PDB file of C-alpha atoms in Angstrom:
ATOM      1  CA  MET N 283      95.122  87.186 110.956  1.00  0.00           C
ATOM      2  CA  GLY N 284      92.457  84.509 111.421  1.00  0.00           C
ATOM      3  CA  LYS N 285      89.802  87.015 112.423  1.00  0.00           C
ATOM      4  CA  ASN N 286      90.554  89.577 109.716  1.00  0.00           C
ATOM      5  CA  MET N 287      88.131  89.682 106.827  1.00  0.00           C
ATOM      6  CA  VAL N 288      89.645  88.548 103.559  1.00  0.00           C
ATOM      7  CA  ASP N 289      88.774  90.743 100.596  1.00  0.00           C
ATOM      8  CA  PHE N 290      88.614  89.274  97.087  1.00  0.00           C
ATOM      9  CA  VAL N 291      88.076  91.137  93.828  1.00  0.00           C
ATOM     10  CA  PHE N 292      87.013  89.298  90.692  1.00  0.00           C
ATOM     11  CA  ALA N 293      87.491  91.024  87.344  1.00  0.00           C
ATOM     12  CA  VAL N 294      85.064  89.468  84.879  1.00  0.00           C
ATOM     13  CA  ASP N 295      84.514  90.066  81.186  1.00  0.00           C
ATOM     14  CA  ASP N 296      80.747  89.576  81.392  1.00  0.00           C
ATOM     15  CA  PRO N 297      79.196  90.609  84.740  1.00  0.00           C
ATOM     16  CA  VAL N 298      75.675  89.490  83.768  1.00  0.00           C
ATOM     17  CA  THR N 299      76.838  85.938  83.051  1.00  0.00           C
ATOM     18  CA  TRP N 300      79.024  85.941  86.173  1.00  0.00           C
ATOM     19  CA  HIS N 301      76.153  87.037  88.434  1.00  0.00           C
ATOM     20  CA  THR N 302      73.801  84.581  86.731  1.00  0.00           C
ATOM     21  CA  MET N 303      76.096  81.670  87.541  1.00  0.00           C
ATOM     22  CA  ASN N 304      76.966  82.962  91.005  1.00  0.00           C
ATOM     23  CA  LEU N 305      73.294  83.448  91.920  1.00  0.00           C
ATOM     24  CA  LEU N 306      72.675  79.812  90.992  1.00  0.00           C
ATOM     25  CA  GLN N 307      75.598  78.574  93.103  1.00  0.00           C
ATOM     26  CA  ASN N 308      75.749  81.137  95.938  1.00  0.00           C
ATOM     27  CA  ARG N 309      72.356  82.821  96.217  1.00  0.00           C
ATOM     28  CA  LYS N 310      72.775  83.303  99.986  1.00  0.00           C
ATOM     29  CA  HIS N 311      75.784  85.552  99.404  1.00  0.00           C
ATOM     30  CA  TYR N 312      73.566  88.273  97.915  1.00  0.00           C
ATOM     31  CA  SER N 313      71.493  90.903  99.651  1.00  0.00           C
ATOM     32  CA  VAL N 314      67.846  91.475  98.802  1.00  0.00           C
ATOM     33  CA  LEU N 315      69.085  92.655  95.390  1.00  0.00           C
ATOM     34  CA  LYS N 316      69.175  88.992  94.351  1.00  0.00           C
ATOM     35  CA  LEU N 317      65.432  89.336  93.815  1.00  0.00           C
ATOM     36  CA  LEU N 318      66.088  91.830  91.006  1.00  0.00           C
ATOM     37  CA  GLY N 319      68.160  89.332  89.027  1.00  0.00           C
ATOM     38  CA  PRO N 320      71.598  89.360  87.431  1.00  0.00           C
ATOM     39  CA  ARG N 321      70.893  92.035  84.804  1.00  0.00           C
ATOM     40  CA  LYS N 322      69.756  94.573  87.392  1.00  0.00           C
ATOM     41  CA  ILE N 323      72.628  93.696  89.744  1.00  0.00           C
ATOM     42  CA  SER N 324      75.061  94.219  86.863  1.00  0.00           C
ATOM     43  CA  SER N 325      73.347  97.487  85.959  1.00  0.00           C
ATOM     44  CA  ILE N 326      73.610  98.756  89.531  1.00  0.00           C
ATOM     45  CA  GLN N 327      77.243  97.621  89.559  1.00  0.00           C
ATOM     46  CA  SER N 328      78.155  99.482  86.384  1.00  0.00           C
ATOM     47  CA  ASP N 329      75.996 102.601  86.774  1.00  0.00           C
ATOM     48  CA  HIS N 330      76.625 103.547  90.396  1.00  0.00           C
ATOM     49  CA  GLY N 331      79.666 104.137  92.550  1.00  0.00           C
ATOM     50  CA  ALA N 332      82.976 102.585  91.643  1.00  0.00           C
ATOM     51  CA  GLY N 333      81.669  99.957  89.215  1.00  0.00           C
ATOM     52  CA  VAL N 334      82.074  97.112  91.691  1.00  0.00           C
ATOM     53  CA  TYR N 335      79.403  94.998  93.389  1.00  0.00           C
ATOM     54  CA  TYR N 336      80.329  93.522  96.774  1.00  0.00           C
ATOM     55  CA  ASN N 337      78.916  90.518  98.580  1.00  0.00           C
ATOM     56  CA  THR N 338      79.973  90.935 102.207  1.00  0.00           C
ATOM     57  CA  LEU N 339      80.030  88.873 105.386  1.00  0.00           C
ATOM     58  CA  VAL N 340      80.208  85.602 103.462  1.00  0.00           C
ATOM     59  CA  PRO N 341      81.172  82.638 105.692  1.00  0.00           C
ATOM     60  CA  VAL N 342      83.748  80.337 104.067  1.00  0.00           C
ATOM     61  CA  ASP N 343      85.668  77.587 105.883  1.00  0.00           C
ATOM     62  CA  GLY N 344      85.280  79.179 109.308  1.00  0.00           C
ATOM     63  CA  ARG N 345      86.242  82.651 108.073  1.00  0.00           C
ATOM     64  CA  VAL N 346      84.288  85.645 106.906  1.00  0.00           C
ATOM     65  CA  ILE N 347      85.123  87.049 103.490  1.00  0.00           C
ATOM     66  CA  LYS N 348      83.808  89.671 101.149  1.00  0.00           C
ATOM     67  CA  TYR N 349      84.161  89.660  97.402  1.00  0.00           C
ATOM     68  CA  GLY N 350      83.684  92.293  94.788  1.00  0.00           C
ATOM     69  CA  VAL N 351      82.893  91.825  91.136  1.00  0.00           C
ATOM     70  CA  ILE N 352      84.020  94.400  88.585  1.00  0.00           C
ATOM     71  CA  SER N 353      84.017  94.269  84.823  1.00  0.00           C
ATOM     72  CA  THR N 354      87.467  93.959  83.317  1.00  0.00           C
ATOM     73  CA  GLU N 355      86.720  97.106  81.295  1.00  0.00           C
ATOM     74  CA  SER N 356      85.853  99.141  84.430  1.00  0.00           C
ATOM     75  CA  LEU N 357      88.909  97.814  86.237  1.00  0.00           C
ATOM     76  CA  ILE N 358      91.234  98.828  83.411  1.00  0.00           C
ATOM     77  CA  GLU N 359      89.595 102.276  83.322  1.00  0.00           C
ATOM     78  CA  ASP N 360      90.161 102.762  87.046  1.00  0.00           C
ATOM     79  CA  LEU N 361      93.731 101.461  86.895  1.00  0.00           C
ATOM     80  CA  MET N 362      94.688 103.685  83.975  1.00  0.00           C
ATOM     81  CA  HIS N 363      92.808 106.882  84.840  1.00  0.00           C
ATOM     82  CA  TRP N 364      92.031 106.623  88.571  1.00  0.00           C
ATOM     83  CA  LYS N 365      88.422 107.425  87.726  1.00  0.00           C
ATOM     84  CA  THR N 366      87.313 106.376  91.205  1.00  0.00           C
ATOM     85  CA  LEU N 367      90.614 105.132  92.673  1.00  0.00           C
ATOM     86  CA  TYR N 368      88.555 102.525  94.531  1.00  0.00           C
ATOM     87  CA  ILE N 369      89.978  99.284  93.187  1.00  0.00           C
ATOM     88  CA  ALA N 370      93.123 100.946  91.811  1.00  0.00           C
ATOM     89  CA  GLY N 371      93.848 102.261  95.317  1.00  0.00           C
ATOM     90  CA  ARG N 372      93.319  98.840  96.868  1.00  0.00           C
ATOM     91  CA  LEU N 373      95.900  97.521  94.433  1.00  0.00           C
ATOM     92  CA  HIS N 374      98.477 100.054  95.679  1.00  0.00           C
ATOM     93  CA  LYS N 375      98.668  98.002  98.865  1.00  0.00           C
ATOM     94  CA  PRO N 376     100.170  94.529  99.171  1.00  0.00           C
ATOM     95  CA  VAL N 377      97.882  92.016  97.462  1.00  0.00           C
ATOM     96  CA  LYS N 378      98.125  88.417  96.357  1.00  0.00           C
ATOM     97  CA  MET N 379      97.006  87.655  92.832  1.00  0.00           C
ATOM     98  CA  LEU N 380      95.396  84.225  92.942  1.00  0.00           C
ATOM     99  CA  ALA N 381      94.754  84.026  89.215  1.00  0.00           C
ATOM    100  CA  GLN N 382      95.416  86.351  86.353  1.00  0.00           C
ATOM    101  CA  SER N 383      94.207  86.239  82.782  1.00  0.00           C
ATOM    102  CA  ASP N 384      96.351  86.628  79.699  1.00  0.00           C
ATOM    103  CA  ASN N 385      94.719  90.004  79.008  1.00  0.00           C
ATOM    104  CA  GLY N 386      97.678  92.163  77.965  1.00  0.00           C
ATOM    105  CA  LYS N 387      95.758  95.405  78.400  1.00  0.00           C
ATOM    106  CA  LEU N 388      94.865  94.456  81.980  1.00  0.00           C
ATOM    107  CA  ARG N 389      98.449  93.459  82.786  1.00  0.00           C
ATOM    108  CA  ALA N 390      99.741  96.760  81.409  1.00  0.00           C
ATOM    109  CA  ALA N 391      97.119  98.677  83.390  1.00  0.00           C
ATOM    110  CA  LEU N 392      98.119  96.887  86.622  1.00  0.00           C
ATOM    111  CA  VAL N 393     101.777  97.811  86.098  1.00  0.00           C
ATOM    112  CA  GLY N 394     100.866 101.360  85.063  1.00  0.00           C
ATOM    113  CA  ASN N 395      98.752 101.803  88.191  1.00  0.00           C
ATOM    114  CA  LEU N 396     101.708 100.943  90.428  1.00  0.00           C
ATOM    115  CA  LYS N 397     104.076 103.201  88.463  1.00  0.00           C
ATOM    116  CA  SER N 398     101.567 106.049  88.729  1.00  0.00           C
ATOM    117  CA  ALA N 399     101.252 105.495  92.480  1.00  0.00           C
ATOM    118  CA  VAL N 400     105.019 105.682  92.950  1.00  0.00           C
ATOM    119  CA  THR N 401     105.287 108.772  90.741  1.00  0.00           C
ATOM    120  CA  ALA N 402     102.439 110.571  92.489  1.00  0.00           C
ATOM    121  CA  SER N 403     103.932 109.697  95.871  1.00  0.00           C
ATOM    122  CA  PHE N 404     107.352 111.047  94.886  1.00  0.00           C
ATOM    123  CA  LEU N 405     105.710 114.331  93.921  1.00  0.00           C
ATOM    124  CA  MET N 406     103.906 114.567  97.264  1.00  0.00           C
ATOM    125  CA  LEU N 407     106.902 113.796  99.477  1.00  0.00           C
ATOM    126  CA  PRO N 408     109.519 116.289 100.660  1.00  0.00           C
ATOM    127  CA  GLU N 409     112.986 116.335  99.109  1.00  0.00           C
ATOM    128  CA  SER N 410     114.302 113.930 101.737  1.00  0.00           C
ATOM    129  CA  PHE N 411     112.244 110.938 102.884  1.00  0.00           C
ATOM    130  CA  SER N 412     112.612 107.361 104.075  1.00  0.00           C
ATOM    131  CA  GLU N 413     111.532 104.163 102.380  1.00  0.00           C
ATOM    132  CA  GLU N 414     108.782 103.853 105.001  1.00  0.00           C
ATOM    133  CA  ASP N 415     107.578 107.385 104.159  1.00  0.00           C
ATOM    134  CA  LEU N 416     107.309 106.353 100.506  1.00  0.00           C
ATOM    135  CA  PHE N 417     105.351 103.197 101.301  1.00  0.00           C
ATOM    136  CA  LEU N 418     103.002 105.075 103.625  1.00  0.00           C
ATOM    137  CA  GLN N 419     102.431 107.738 100.975  1.00  0.00           C
ATOM    138  CA  ILE N 420     101.637 105.112  98.334  1.00  0.00           C
ATOM    139  CA  ALA N 421      99.267 103.266 100.668  1.00  0.00           C
ATOM    140  CA  GLY N 422      97.584 106.535 101.615  1.00  0.00           C
ATOM    141  CA  LEU N 423      96.836 107.766  98.087  1.00  0.00           C
ATOM    142  CA  SER N 424      93.427 106.140  97.895  1.00  0.00           C
ATOM    143  CA  TYR N 425      92.453 107.584 101.272  1.00  0.00           C
ATOM    144  CA  ALA N 426      93.474 111.098 100.229  1.00  0.00           C
ATOM    145  CA  GLY N 427      91.455 110.896  97.010  1.00  0.00           C
ATOM    146  CA  ARG N 428      92.272 112.937  93.931  1.00  0.00           C
TER     147      ARG N 428
END
């Protein structure tokens, strides 16, 4: 496990403020995009791809991590509607929540995402299946796409 990359996802209410503060504290984590500033990074994050901006290959305490930043609004959208299934699919797999806000809409979306994954998996499996088959189907949803 020590050599595996650890993947963090931060859901933030205000990506511009988050990137502003993170650029001040962790400028080396960013690619050349740091030169464009926090507004442009946030714009790229929200307007392209899955709505998440990743800083990768970040050394921390002798390990290498990567961390993504997504707006809470985009995360809820993906969890509820599987718009991209990028972060929602990652959350179908075993994860450890290190901190969670009191945002009721986000909590409901997290639960709904898991219920949807189980329901979709049931529909895709044959009439008879094992518990392992179910778990593999759930974990594979994000790889299969929509």
